[in-house]
């Protein structure tokens, strides 16, 4: 038993999902009041602004990244990222290795990829 077993069997996730479902049902039936959602609405719609990124900005950022990769010491970056991965595998403190990788101009993506190779990615389990 215990909490670890409850997590592994999906019990905790099921309880969270059930509570969320019951809450939403109560809101929709009007049994639970949410100001501005199902009661006390103003009747006026507020326009929502959407951020639109200029494609020129994206191109400029891609160019900056390519220039950074061209001028940095690729061997130093590769060694620093390998050190991050090695420390992650051994359970050592990652911060010194990450700081060194950043100082050698490794990108967040490169550092994250090293950590993903060791730890993987969280995959949400949906319990119905």
Short mmCIF file of the N, C-alpha and C atoms (twelve columns), coordinates in Angstrom:
data_MODEL
# 
_entry.id   MODEL 
# 
loop_
_atom_site.group_PDB 
_atom_site.id 
_atom_site.type_symbol 
_atom_site.label_atom_id 
_atom_site.label_alt_id 
_atom_site.label_comp_id 
_atom_site.label_asym_id 
_atom_site.label_seq_id 
_atom_site.Cartn_x 
_atom_site.Cartn_y 
_atom_site.Cartn_z 
_atom_site.pdbx_PDB_model_num 
ATOM 1   N N  . UNK A 1   0.802   -1.187 0.000   1 
ATOM 2   C CA . UNK A 1   0.000   0.000  0.000   1 
ATOM 3   C C  . UNK A 1   0.844   1.248  0.000   1 
ATOM 4   N N  . UNK A 2   0.324   2.243  0.621   1 
ATOM 5   C CA . UNK A 2   1.009   3.518  0.739   1 
ATOM 6   C C  . UNK A 2   0.815   4.420  -0.466  1 
ATOM 7   N N  . UNK A 3   1.394   5.601  -0.334  1 
ATOM 8   C CA . UNK A 3   1.227   6.624  -1.361  1 
ATOM 9   C C  . UNK A 3   1.894   6.227  -2.682  1 
ATOM 10  N N  . UNK A 4   3.075   5.620  -2.618  1 
ATOM 11  C CA . UNK A 4   3.756   5.231  -3.849  1 
ATOM 12  C C  . UNK A 4   2.889   4.275  -4.655  1 
ATOM 13  N N  . UNK A 5   2.314   3.299  -3.995  1 
ATOM 14  C CA . UNK A 5   1.440   2.338  -4.679  1 
ATOM 15  C C  . UNK A 5   0.202   3.041  -5.230  1 
ATOM 16  N N  . UNK A 6   -0.339  3.995  -4.478  1 
ATOM 17  C CA . UNK A 6   -1.514  4.741  -4.934  1 
ATOM 18  C C  . UNK A 6   -1.201  5.518  -6.211  1 
ATOM 19  N N  . UNK A 7   -0.018  6.096  -6.278  1 
ATOM 20  C CA . UNK A 7   0.388   6.832  -7.481  1 
ATOM 21  C C  . UNK A 7   0.576   5.868  -8.642  1 
ATOM 22  N N  . UNK A 8   1.277   4.765  -8.390  1 
ATOM 23  C CA . UNK A 8   1.559   3.796  -9.445  1 
ATOM 24  C C  . UNK A 8   0.295   3.183  -10.043 1 
ATOM 25  N N  . UNK A 9   -0.710  2.982  -9.230  1 
ATOM 26  C CA . UNK A 9   -1.950  2.371  -9.726  1 
ATOM 27  C C  . UNK A 9   -2.902  3.391  -10.335 1 
ATOM 28  N N  . UNK A 10  -2.550  4.676  -10.247 1 
ATOM 29  C CA . UNK A 10  -3.402  5.709  -10.829 1 
ATOM 30  C C  . UNK A 10  -4.504  6.183  -9.911  1 
ATOM 31  N N  . UNK A 11  -4.506  5.734  -8.655  1 
ATOM 32  C CA . UNK A 11  -5.556  6.119  -7.715  1 
ATOM 33  C C  . UNK A 11  -5.592  7.632  -7.507  1 
ATOM 34  N N  . UNK A 12  -4.414  8.228  -7.272  1 
ATOM 35  C CA . UNK A 12  -4.353  9.668  -6.997  1 
ATOM 36  C C  . UNK A 12  -4.866  10.457 -8.195  1 
ATOM 37  N N  . UNK A 13  -4.419  10.097 -9.392  1 
ATOM 38  C CA . UNK A 13  -4.857  10.798 -10.602 1 
ATOM 39  C C  . UNK A 13  -6.356  10.656 -10.799 1 
ATOM 40  N N  . UNK A 14  -6.885  9.471  -10.548 1 
ATOM 41  C CA . UNK A 14  -8.341  9.248  -10.677 1 
ATOM 42  C C  . UNK A 14  -9.114  10.124 -9.708  1 
ATOM 43  N N  . UNK A 15  -8.626  10.228 -8.479  1 
ATOM 44  C CA . UNK A 15  -9.307  11.060 -7.479  1 
ATOM 45  C C  . UNK A 15  -9.297  12.534 -7.882  1 
ATOM 46  N N  . UNK A 16  -8.182  12.994 -8.412  1 
ATOM 47  C CA . UNK A 16  -8.088  14.383 -8.880  1 
ATOM 48  C C  . UNK A 16  -9.058  14.609 -10.032 1 
ATOM 49  N N  . UNK A 17  -9.080  13.686 -10.988 1 
ATOM 50  C CA . UNK A 17  -9.978  13.823 -12.136 1 
ATOM 51  C C  . UNK A 17  -11.441 13.774 -11.706 1 
ATOM 52  N N  . UNK A 18  -11.770 12.883 -10.783 1 
ATOM 53  C CA . UNK A 18  -13.155 12.801 -10.299 1 
ATOM 54  C C  . UNK A 18  -13.566 14.081 -9.585  1 
ATOM 55  N N  . UNK A 19  -12.676 14.616 -8.755  1 
ATOM 56  C CA . UNK A 19  -12.986 15.855 -8.044  1 
ATOM 57  C C  . UNK A 19  -13.184 17.001 -9.031  1 
ATOM 58  N N  . UNK A 20  -12.344 17.084 -10.051 1 
ATOM 59  C CA . UNK A 20  -12.477 18.141 -11.060 1 
ATOM 60  C C  . UNK A 20  -13.783 17.987 -11.830 1 
ATOM 61  N N  . UNK A 21  -14.135 16.757 -12.166 1 
ATOM 62  C CA . UNK A 21  -15.384 16.499 -12.892 1 
ATOM 63  C C  . UNK A 21  -16.591 16.897 -12.042 1 
ATOM 64  N N  . UNK A 22  -16.596 16.485 -10.789 1 
ATOM 65  C CA . UNK A 22  -17.713 16.821 -9.898  1 
ATOM 66  C C  . UNK A 22  -17.831 18.324 -9.693  1 
ATOM 67  N N  . UNK A 23  -16.696 19.009 -9.562  1 
ATOM 68  C CA . UNK A 23  -16.696 20.457 -9.411  1 
ATOM 69  C C  . UNK A 23  -17.320 21.118 -10.648 1 
ATOM 70  N N  . UNK A 24  -16.879 20.696 -11.833 1 
ATOM 71  C CA . UNK A 24  -17.401 21.282 -13.068 1 
ATOM 72  C C  . UNK A 24  -18.893 21.018 -13.207 1 
ATOM 73  N N  . UNK A 25  -19.333 19.829 -12.846 1 
ATOM 74  C CA . UNK A 25  -20.762 19.509 -12.907 1 
ATOM 75  C C  . UNK A 25  -21.553 20.420 -11.972 1 
ATOM 76  N N  . UNK A 26  -21.034 20.670 -10.774 1 
ATOM 77  C CA . UNK A 26  -21.713 21.552 -9.821  1 
ATOM 78  C C  . UNK A 26  -21.779 22.972 -10.354 1 
ATOM 79  N N  . UNK A 27  -20.731 23.430 -11.020 1 
ATOM 80  C CA . UNK A 27  -20.732 24.774 -11.623 1 
ATOM 81  C C  . UNK A 27  -21.796 24.836 -12.714 1 
ATOM 82  N N  . UNK A 28  -21.833 23.827 -13.572 1 
ATOM 83  C CA . UNK A 28  -22.779 23.828 -14.686 1 
ATOM 84  C C  . UNK A 28  -24.226 23.701 -14.223 1 
ATOM 85  N N  . UNK A 29  -24.473 23.001 -13.113 1 
ATOM 86  C CA . UNK A 29  -25.829 22.893 -12.568 1 
ATOM 87  C C  . UNK A 29  -26.218 24.114 -11.754 1 
ATOM 88  N N  . UNK A 30  -25.247 24.996 -11.476 1 
ATOM 89  C CA . UNK A 30  -25.529 26.185 -10.686 1 
ATOM 90  C C  . UNK A 30  -25.468 25.928 -9.193  1 
ATOM 91  N N  . UNK A 31  -25.027 24.776 -8.781  1 
ATOM 92  C CA . UNK A 31  -24.905 24.448 -7.360  1 
ATOM 93  C C  . UNK A 31  -23.659 25.090 -6.753  1 
ATOM 94  N N  . UNK A 32  -22.690 25.393 -7.566  1 
ATOM 95  C CA . UNK A 32  -21.488 26.081 -7.109  1 
ATOM 96  C C  . UNK A 32  -21.384 27.367 -7.919  1 
ATOM 97  N N  . UNK A 33  -21.272 28.476 -7.226  1 
ATOM 98  C CA . UNK A 33  -21.247 29.781 -7.891  1 
ATOM 99  C C  . UNK A 33  -19.801 30.190 -8.165  1 
ATOM 100 N N  . UNK A 34  -19.570 30.583 -9.411  1 
ATOM 101 C CA . UNK A 34  -18.280 31.139 -9.809  1 
ATOM 102 C C  . UNK A 34  -18.597 32.506 -10.403 1 
ATOM 103 N N  . UNK A 35  -18.221 33.537 -9.676  1 
ATOM 104 C CA . UNK A 35  -18.536 34.904 -10.078 1 
ATOM 105 C C  . UNK A 35  -17.943 35.186 -11.455 1 
ATOM 106 N N  . UNK A 36  -18.796 35.683 -12.338 1 
ATOM 107 C CA . UNK A 36  -18.374 36.028 -13.682 1 
ATOM 108 C C  . UNK A 36  -18.453 34.873 -14.659 1 
ATOM 109 N N  . UNK A 37  -18.677 33.650 -14.143 1 
ATOM 110 C CA . UNK A 37  -18.770 32.490 -15.019 1 
ATOM 111 C C  . UNK A 37  -20.218 32.030 -15.109 1 
ATOM 112 N N  . UNK A 38  -20.800 31.669 -13.959 1 
ATOM 113 C CA . UNK A 38  -22.195 31.220 -13.995 1 
ATOM 114 C C  . UNK A 38  -23.119 32.121 -13.179 1 
ATOM 115 N N  . UNK A 39  -22.600 33.171 -12.564 1 
ATOM 116 C CA . UNK A 39  -23.412 34.162 -11.864 1 
ATOM 117 C C  . UNK A 39  -22.715 35.512 -11.910 1 
ATOM 118 N N  . UNK A 40  -23.508 36.550 -11.786 1 
ATOM 119 C CA . UNK A 40  -22.997 37.920 -11.689 1 
ATOM 120 C C  . UNK A 40  -22.117 38.301 -12.881 1 
ATOM 121 N N  . UNK A 41  -22.594 37.946 -14.058 1 
ATOM 122 C CA . UNK A 41  -21.881 38.317 -15.271 1 
ATOM 123 C C  . UNK A 41  -22.289 39.721 -15.685 1 
ATOM 124 N N  . UNK A 42  -21.396 40.442 -16.314 1 
ATOM 125 C CA . UNK A 42  -21.682 41.811 -16.709 1 
ATOM 126 C C  . UNK A 42  -22.449 41.877 -18.013 1 
ATOM 127 N N  . UNK A 43  -22.348 40.849 -18.811 1 
ATOM 128 C CA . UNK A 43  -23.024 40.873 -20.097 1 
ATOM 129 C C  . UNK A 43  -22.202 41.532 -21.178 1 
ATOM 130 N N  . UNK A 44  -21.090 42.120 -20.801 1 
ATOM 131 C CA . UNK A 44  -20.211 42.765 -21.772 1 
ATOM 132 C C  . UNK A 44  -19.032 41.847 -22.063 1 
ATOM 133 N N  . UNK A 45  -18.802 41.633 -23.330 1 
ATOM 134 C CA . UNK A 45  -17.634 40.836 -23.716 1 
ATOM 135 C C  . UNK A 45  -16.402 41.703 -23.726 1 
ATOM 136 N N  . UNK A 46  -15.329 41.194 -23.221 1 
ATOM 137 C CA . UNK A 46  -14.064 41.924 -23.224 1 
ATOM 138 C C  . UNK A 46  -13.177 41.307 -24.298 1 
ATOM 139 N N  . UNK A 47  -12.753 42.122 -25.256 1 
ATOM 140 C CA . UNK A 47  -11.900 41.556 -26.308 1 
ATOM 141 C C  . UNK A 47  -10.568 41.087 -25.724 1 
ATOM 142 N N  . UNK A 48  -10.141 39.944 -26.202 1 
ATOM 143 C CA . UNK A 48  -8.878  39.374 -25.740 1 
ATOM 144 C C  . UNK A 48  -7.835  39.618 -26.827 1 
ATOM 145 N N  . UNK A 49  -6.749  40.258 -26.427 1 
ATOM 146 C CA . UNK A 49  -5.702  40.520 -27.415 1 
ATOM 147 C C  . UNK A 49  -4.864  39.258 -27.589 1 
ATOM 148 N N  . UNK A 50  -4.499  38.985 -28.800 1 
ATOM 149 C CA . UNK A 50  -3.706  37.812 -29.127 1 
ATOM 150 C C  . UNK A 50  -2.333  38.281 -29.574 1 
ATOM 151 N N  . UNK A 51  -1.312  37.696 -28.965 1 
ATOM 152 C CA . UNK A 51  0.045   38.051 -29.337 1 
ATOM 153 C C  . UNK A 51  0.389   37.419 -30.678 1 
ATOM 154 N N  . UNK A 52  0.751   38.230 -31.604 1 
ATOM 155 C CA . UNK A 52  1.183   37.747 -32.916 1 
ATOM 156 C C  . UNK A 52  2.649   38.132 -33.076 1 
ATOM 157 N N  . UNK A 53  3.485   37.123 -33.249 1 
ATOM 158 C CA . UNK A 53  4.918   37.360 -33.388 1 
ATOM 159 C C  . UNK A 53  5.240   37.553 -34.865 1 
ATOM 160 N N  . UNK A 54  5.930   38.626 -35.132 1 
ATOM 161 C CA . UNK A 54  6.343   38.946 -36.492 1 
ATOM 162 C C  . UNK A 54  7.309   37.870 -36.989 1 
ATOM 163 N N  . UNK A 55  7.053   37.274 -38.151 1 
ATOM 164 C CA . UNK A 55  7.964   36.248 -38.680 1 
ATOM 165 C C  . UNK A 55  9.401   36.746 -38.824 1 
ATOM 166 N N  . UNK A 56  9.578   38.038 -38.997 1 
ATOM 167 C CA . UNK A 56  10.930  38.588 -39.106 1 
ATOM 168 C C  . UNK A 56  11.690  38.420 -37.792 1 
ATOM 169 N N  . UNK A 57  10.981  38.498 -36.677 1 
ATOM 170 C CA . UNK A 57  11.613  38.308 -35.368 1 
ATOM 171 C C  . UNK A 57  12.093  36.859 -35.233 1 
ATOM 172 N N  . UNK A 58  11.261  35.936 -35.684 1 
ATOM 173 C CA . UNK A 58  11.657  34.520 -35.637 1 
ATOM 174 C C  . UNK A 58  12.903  34.287 -36.489 1 
ATOM 175 N N  . UNK A 59  12.906  34.825 -37.689 1 
ATOM 176 C CA . UNK A 59  14.065  34.655 -38.571 1 
ATOM 177 C C  . UNK A 59  15.320  35.245 -37.934 1 
ATOM 178 N N  . UNK A 60  15.181  36.416 -37.312 1 
ATOM 179 C CA . UNK A 60  16.332  37.061 -36.677 1 
ATOM 180 C C  . UNK A 60  16.856  36.197 -35.529 1 
ATOM 181 N N  . UNK A 61  15.961  35.609 -34.757 1 
ATOM 182 C CA . UNK A 61  16.395  34.764 -33.640 1 
ATOM 183 C C  . UNK A 61  17.105  33.500 -34.147 1 
ATOM 184 N N  . UNK A 62  16.580  32.901 -35.205 1 
ATOM 185 C CA . UNK A 62  17.223  31.726 -35.799 1 
ATOM 186 C C  . UNK A 62  18.619  32.087 -36.294 1 
ATOM 187 N N  . UNK A 63  18.753  33.245 -36.893 1 
ATOM 188 C CA . UNK A 63  20.062  33.699 -37.373 1 
ATOM 189 C C  . UNK A 63  21.024  33.927 -36.208 1 
ATOM 190 N N  . UNK A 64  20.530  34.525 -35.115 1 
ATOM 191 C CA . UNK A 64  21.375  34.752 -33.940 1 
ATOM 192 C C  . UNK A 64  21.854  33.433 -33.356 1 
ATOM 193 N N  . UNK A 65  20.970  32.443 -33.313 1 
ATOM 194 C CA . UNK A 65  21.339  31.129 -32.789 1 
ATOM 195 C C  . UNK A 65  22.387  30.470 -33.683 1 
ATOM 196 N N  . UNK A 66  22.205  30.559 -34.989 1 
ATOM 197 C CA . UNK A 66  23.182  29.979 -35.923 1 
ATOM 198 C C  . UNK A 66  24.540  30.664 -35.761 1 
ATOM 199 N N  . UNK A 67  24.543  31.985 -35.584 1 
ATOM 200 C CA . UNK A 67  25.792  32.719 -35.407 1 
ATOM 201 C C  . UNK A 67  26.475  32.312 -34.096 1 
ATOM 202 N N  . UNK A 68  25.684  32.136 -33.034 1 
ATOM 203 C CA . UNK A 68  26.240  31.706 -31.754 1 
ATOM 204 C C  . UNK A 68  26.886  30.334 -31.902 1 
ATOM 205 N N  . UNK A 69  26.183  29.417 -32.538 1 
ATOM 206 C CA . UNK A 69  26.724  28.064 -32.714 1 
ATOM 207 C C  . UNK A 69  27.990  28.074 -33.574 1 
ATOM 208 N N  . UNK A 70  28.067  28.989 -34.526 1 
ATOM 209 C CA . UNK A 70  29.248  29.059 -35.401 1 
ATOM 210 C C  . UNK A 70  30.470  29.598 -34.654 1 
ATOM 211 N N  . UNK A 71  30.274  30.510 -33.712 1 
ATOM 212 C CA . UNK A 71  31.421  31.142 -33.058 1 
ATOM 213 C C  . UNK A 71  31.830  30.480 -31.742 1 
ATOM 214 N N  . UNK A 72  31.000  29.613 -31.184 1 
ATOM 215 C CA . UNK A 72  31.358  28.980 -29.911 1 
ATOM 216 C C  . UNK A 72  32.303  27.803 -30.156 1 
ATOM 217 N N  . UNK A 73  32.953  27.363 -29.106 1 
ATOM 218 C CA . UNK A 73  33.861  26.213 -29.175 1 
ATOM 219 C C  . UNK A 73  33.009  24.948 -29.066 1 
ATOM 220 N N  . UNK A 74  32.767  24.284 -30.199 1 
ATOM 221 C CA . UNK A 74  31.859  23.138 -30.247 1 
ATOM 222 C C  . UNK A 74  32.337  21.997 -29.352 1 
ATOM 223 N N  . UNK A 75  33.629  21.765 -29.297 1 
ATOM 224 C CA . UNK A 75  34.166  20.680 -28.461 1 
ATOM 225 C C  . UNK A 75  33.913  20.976 -26.984 1 
ATOM 226 N N  . UNK A 76  34.089  22.242 -26.610 1 
ATOM 227 C CA . UNK A 76  33.852  22.643 -25.211 1 
ATOM 228 C C  . UNK A 76  32.379  22.466 -24.852 1 
ATOM 229 N N  . UNK A 77  31.501  22.848 -25.762 1 
ATOM 230 C CA . UNK A 77  30.064  22.689 -25.521 1 
ATOM 231 C C  . UNK A 77  29.715  21.214 -25.382 1 
ATOM 232 N N  . UNK A 78  30.227  20.406 -26.296 1 
ATOM 233 C CA . UNK A 78  29.929  18.974 -26.277 1 
ATOM 234 C C  . UNK A 78  30.414  18.339 -24.970 1 
ATOM 235 N N  . UNK A 79  31.589  18.706 -24.514 1 
ATOM 236 C CA . UNK A 79  32.130  18.167 -23.262 1 
ATOM 237 C C  . UNK A 79  31.290  18.623 -22.071 1 
ATOM 238 N N  . UNK A 80  30.874  19.875 -22.091 1 
ATOM 239 C CA . UNK A 80  30.074  20.398 -20.981 1 
ATOM 240 C C  . UNK A 80  28.714  19.720 -20.918 1 
ATOM 241 N N  . UNK A 81  28.083  19.510 -22.060 1 
ATOM 242 C CA . UNK A 81  26.778  18.833 -22.091 1 
ATOM 243 C C  . UNK A 81  26.943  17.372 -21.676 1 
ATOM 244 N N  . UNK A 82  28.033  16.745 -22.090 1 
ATOM 245 C CA . UNK A 82  28.304  15.361 -21.678 1 
ATOM 246 C C  . UNK A 82  28.492  15.276 -20.161 1 
ATOM 247 N N  . UNK A 83  29.117  16.299 -19.577 1 
ATOM 248 C CA . UNK A 83  29.297  16.333 -18.123 1 
ATOM 249 C C  . UNK A 83  27.957  16.452 -17.405 1 
ATOM 250 N N  . UNK A 84  27.043  17.233 -17.970 1 
ATOM 251 C CA . UNK A 84  25.706  17.338 -17.390 1 
ATOM 252 C C  . UNK A 84  25.041  15.972 -17.396 1 
ATOM 253 N N  . UNK A 85  25.117  15.298 -18.525 1 
ATOM 254 C CA . UNK A 85  24.492  13.979 -18.641 1 
ATOM 255 C C  . UNK A 85  25.144  12.985 -17.679 1 
ATOM 256 N N  . UNK A 86  26.468  13.015 -17.571 1 
ATOM 257 C CA . UNK A 86  27.190  12.102 -16.688 1 
ATOM 258 C C  . UNK A 86  26.788  12.318 -15.222 1 
ATOM 259 N N  . UNK A 87  26.729  13.580 -14.814 1 
ATOM 260 C CA . UNK A 87  26.328  13.885 -13.434 1 
ATOM 261 C C  . UNK A 87  24.883  13.477 -13.180 1 
ATOM 262 N N  . UNK A 88  24.038  13.652 -14.173 1 
ATOM 263 C CA . UNK A 88  22.638  13.250 -14.009 1 
ATOM 264 C C  . UNK A 88  22.559  11.745 -13.800 1 
ATOM 265 N N  . UNK A 89  23.353  10.997 -14.533 1 
ATOM 266 C CA . UNK A 89  23.354  9.526  -14.386 1 
ATOM 267 C C  . UNK A 89  23.893  9.093  -13.027 1 
ATOM 268 N N  . UNK A 90  24.872  9.827  -12.502 1 
ATOM 269 C CA . UNK A 90  25.508  9.421  -11.245 1 
ATOM 270 C C  . UNK A 90  24.764  9.927  -10.012 1 
ATOM 271 N N  . UNK A 91  23.858  10.891 -10.202 1 
ATOM 272 C CA . UNK A 91  23.137  11.446 -9.057  1 
ATOM 273 C C  . UNK A 91  23.878  12.582 -8.382  1 
ATOM 274 N N  . UNK A 92  24.975  13.019 -8.985  1 
ATOM 275 C CA . UNK A 92  25.730  14.139 -8.417  1 
ATOM 276 C C  . UNK A 92  24.961  15.444 -8.589  1 
ATOM 277 N N  . UNK A 93  25.453  16.479 -7.904  1 
ATOM 278 C CA . UNK A 93  24.882  17.817 -8.020  1 
ATOM 279 C C  . UNK A 93  25.025  18.299 -9.470  1 
ATOM 280 N N  . UNK A 94  23.915  18.639 -10.089 1 
ATOM 281 C CA . UNK A 94  23.915  19.050 -11.495 1 
ATOM 282 C C  . UNK A 94  24.306  20.514 -11.702 1 
ATOM 283 N N  . UNK A 95  24.108  21.354 -10.690 1 
ATOM 284 C CA . UNK A 95  24.273  22.787 -10.898 1 
ATOM 285 C C  . UNK A 95  25.663  23.198 -11.393 1 
ATOM 286 N N  . UNK A 96  26.760  22.683 -10.851 1 
ATOM 287 C CA . UNK A 96  28.062  23.107 -11.392 1 
ATOM 288 C C  . UNK A 96  28.219  22.737 -12.865 1 
ATOM 289 N N  . UNK A 97  27.755  21.555 -13.235 1 
ATOM 290 C CA . UNK A 97  27.870  21.141 -14.636 1 
ATOM 291 C C  . UNK A 97  26.970  21.980 -15.533 1 
ATOM 292 N N  . UNK A 98  25.779  22.289 -15.070 1 
ATOM 293 C CA . UNK A 98  24.869  23.129 -15.869 1 
ATOM 294 C C  . UNK A 98  25.463  24.526 -16.024 1 
ATOM 295 N N  . UNK A 99  26.028  25.074 -14.937 1 
ATOM 296 C CA . UNK A 99  26.640  26.409 -15.015 1 
ATOM 297 C C  . UNK A 99  27.787  26.414 -16.020 1 
ATOM 298 N N  . UNK A 100 28.598  25.376 -16.011 1 
ATOM 299 C CA . UNK A 100 29.700  25.282 -16.969 1 
ATOM 300 C C  . UNK A 100 29.168  25.186 -18.395 1 
ATOM 301 N N  . UNK A 101 28.116  24.411 -18.582 1 
ATOM 302 C CA . UNK A 101 27.521  24.278 -19.918 1 
ATOM 303 C C  . UNK A 101 26.986  25.626 -20.402 1 
ATOM 304 N N  . UNK A 102 26.337  26.357 -19.529 1 
ATOM 305 C CA . UNK A 102 25.809  27.675 -19.900 1 
ATOM 306 C C  . UNK A 102 26.963  28.625 -20.239 1 
ATOM 307 N N  . UNK A 103 28.011  28.592 -19.429 1 
ATOM 308 C CA . UNK A 103 29.163  29.455 -19.680 1 
ATOM 309 C C  . UNK A 103 29.866  29.105 -20.998 1 
ATOM 310 N N  . UNK A 104 29.724  27.861 -21.452 1 
ATOM 311 C CA . UNK A 104 30.337  27.472 -22.725 1 
ATOM 312 C C  . UNK A 104 29.386  27.705 -23.901 1 
ATOM 313 N N  . UNK A 105 28.252  28.344 -23.608 1 
ATOM 314 C CA . UNK A 105 27.242  28.704 -24.605 1 
ATOM 315 C C  . UNK A 105 26.431  27.520 -25.121 1 
ATOM 316 N N  . UNK A 106 26.261  26.508 -24.289 1 
ATOM 317 C CA . UNK A 106 25.308  25.446 -24.623 1 
ATOM 318 C C  . UNK A 106 23.914  26.054 -24.507 1 
ATOM 319 N N  . UNK A 107 23.016  25.633 -25.361 1 
ATOM 320 C CA . UNK A 107 21.657  26.177 -25.325 1 
ATOM 321 C C  . UNK A 107 20.824  25.441 -24.285 1 
ATOM 322 N N  . UNK A 108 19.729  26.050 -23.898 1 
ATOM 323 C CA . UNK A 108 18.800  25.416 -22.961 1 
ATOM 324 C C  . UNK A 108 18.316  24.093 -23.553 1 
ATOM 325 N N  . UNK A 109 18.068  24.074 -24.838 1 
ATOM 326 C CA . UNK A 109 17.620  22.852 -25.501 1 
ATOM 327 C C  . UNK A 109 18.651  21.750 -25.433 1 
ATOM 328 N N  . UNK A 110 19.927  22.087 -25.631 1 
ATOM 329 C CA . UNK A 110 20.983  21.083 -25.574 1 
ATOM 330 C C  . UNK A 110 21.125  20.509 -24.164 1 
ATOM 331 N N  . UNK A 111 21.055  21.380 -23.176 1 
ATOM 332 C CA . UNK A 111 21.141  20.932 -21.784 1 
ATOM 333 C C  . UNK A 111 19.917  20.087 -21.427 1 
ATOM 334 N N  . UNK A 112 18.748  20.531 -21.847 1 
ATOM 335 C CA . UNK A 112 17.514  19.787 -21.574 1 
ATOM 336 C C  . UNK A 112 17.521  18.427 -22.249 1 
ATOM 337 N N  . UNK A 113 18.052  18.355 -23.475 1 
ATOM 338 C CA . UNK A 113 18.140  17.070 -24.173 1 
ATOM 339 C C  . UNK A 113 19.000  16.089 -23.389 1 
ATOM 340 N N  . UNK A 114 20.112  16.574 -22.812 1 
ATOM 341 C CA . UNK A 114 20.978  15.709 -22.010 1 
ATOM 342 C C  . UNK A 114 20.214  15.167 -20.804 1 
ATOM 343 N N  . UNK A 115 19.436  16.022 -20.162 1 
ATOM 344 C CA . UNK A 115 18.658  15.588 -18.998 1 
ATOM 345 C C  . UNK A 115 17.541  14.634 -19.407 1 
ATOM 346 N N  . UNK A 116 16.931  14.880 -20.560 1 
ATOM 347 C CA . UNK A 116 15.880  13.974 -21.044 1 
ATOM 348 C C  . UNK A 116 16.436  12.590 -21.360 1 
ATOM 349 N N  . UNK A 117 17.676  12.541 -21.871 1 
ATOM 350 C CA . UNK A 117 18.280  11.236 -22.164 1 
ATOM 351 C C  . UNK A 117 18.417  10.395 -20.893 1 
ATOM 352 N N  . UNK A 118 18.619  11.058 -19.769 1 
ATOM 353 C CA . UNK A 118 18.782  10.344 -18.502 1 
ATOM 354 C C  . UNK A 118 17.437  10.095 -17.830 1 
ATOM 355 N N  . UNK A 119 16.635  11.149 -17.696 1 
ATOM 356 C CA . UNK A 119 15.418  11.069 -16.891 1 
ATOM 357 C C  . UNK A 119 14.151  10.816 -17.699 1 
ATOM 358 N N  . UNK A 120 14.220  11.010 -19.010 1 
ATOM 359 C CA . UNK A 120 13.031  10.868 -19.837 1 
ATOM 360 C C  . UNK A 120 12.128  12.087 -19.690 1 
ATOM 361 N N  . UNK A 121 10.906  11.946 -20.188 1 
ATOM 362 C CA . UNK A 121 9.922   13.021 -20.100 1 
ATOM 363 C C  . UNK A 121 8.693   12.507 -19.376 1 
ATOM 364 N N  . UNK A 122 8.068   13.385 -18.624 1 
ATOM 365 C CA . UNK A 122 6.841   13.002 -17.925 1 
ATOM 366 C C  . UNK A 122 5.736   12.767 -18.944 1 
ATOM 367 N N  . UNK A 123 5.088   11.635 -18.824 1 
ATOM 368 C CA . UNK A 123 3.931   11.329 -19.659 1 
ATOM 369 C C  . UNK A 123 2.735   11.212 -18.725 1 
ATOM 370 N N  . UNK A 124 1.805   12.115 -18.879 1 
ATOM 371 C CA . UNK A 124 0.641   12.089 -18.002 1 
ATOM 372 C C  . UNK A 124 -0.169  10.822 -18.264 1 
ATOM 373 N N  . UNK A 125 -0.523  10.174 -17.191 1 
ATOM 374 C CA . UNK A 125 -1.385  8.992  -17.338 1 
ATOM 375 C C  . UNK A 125 -2.811  9.431  -17.053 1 
ATOM 376 N N  . UNK A 126 -3.681  9.161  -17.983 1 
ATOM 377 C CA . UNK A 126 -5.072  9.555  -17.849 1 
ATOM 378 C C  . UNK A 126 -5.848  8.354  -17.331 1 
ATOM 379 N N  . UNK A 127 -6.463  8.540  -16.192 1 
ATOM 380 C CA . UNK A 127 -7.258  7.469  -15.602 1 
ATOM 381 C C  . UNK A 127 -8.715  7.859  -15.737 1 
ATOM 382 N N  . UNK A 128 -9.481  7.023  -16.390 1 
ATOM 383 C CA . UNK A 128 -10.904 7.323  -16.573 1 
ATOM 384 C C  . UNK A 128 -11.760 6.422  -15.733 1 
# 
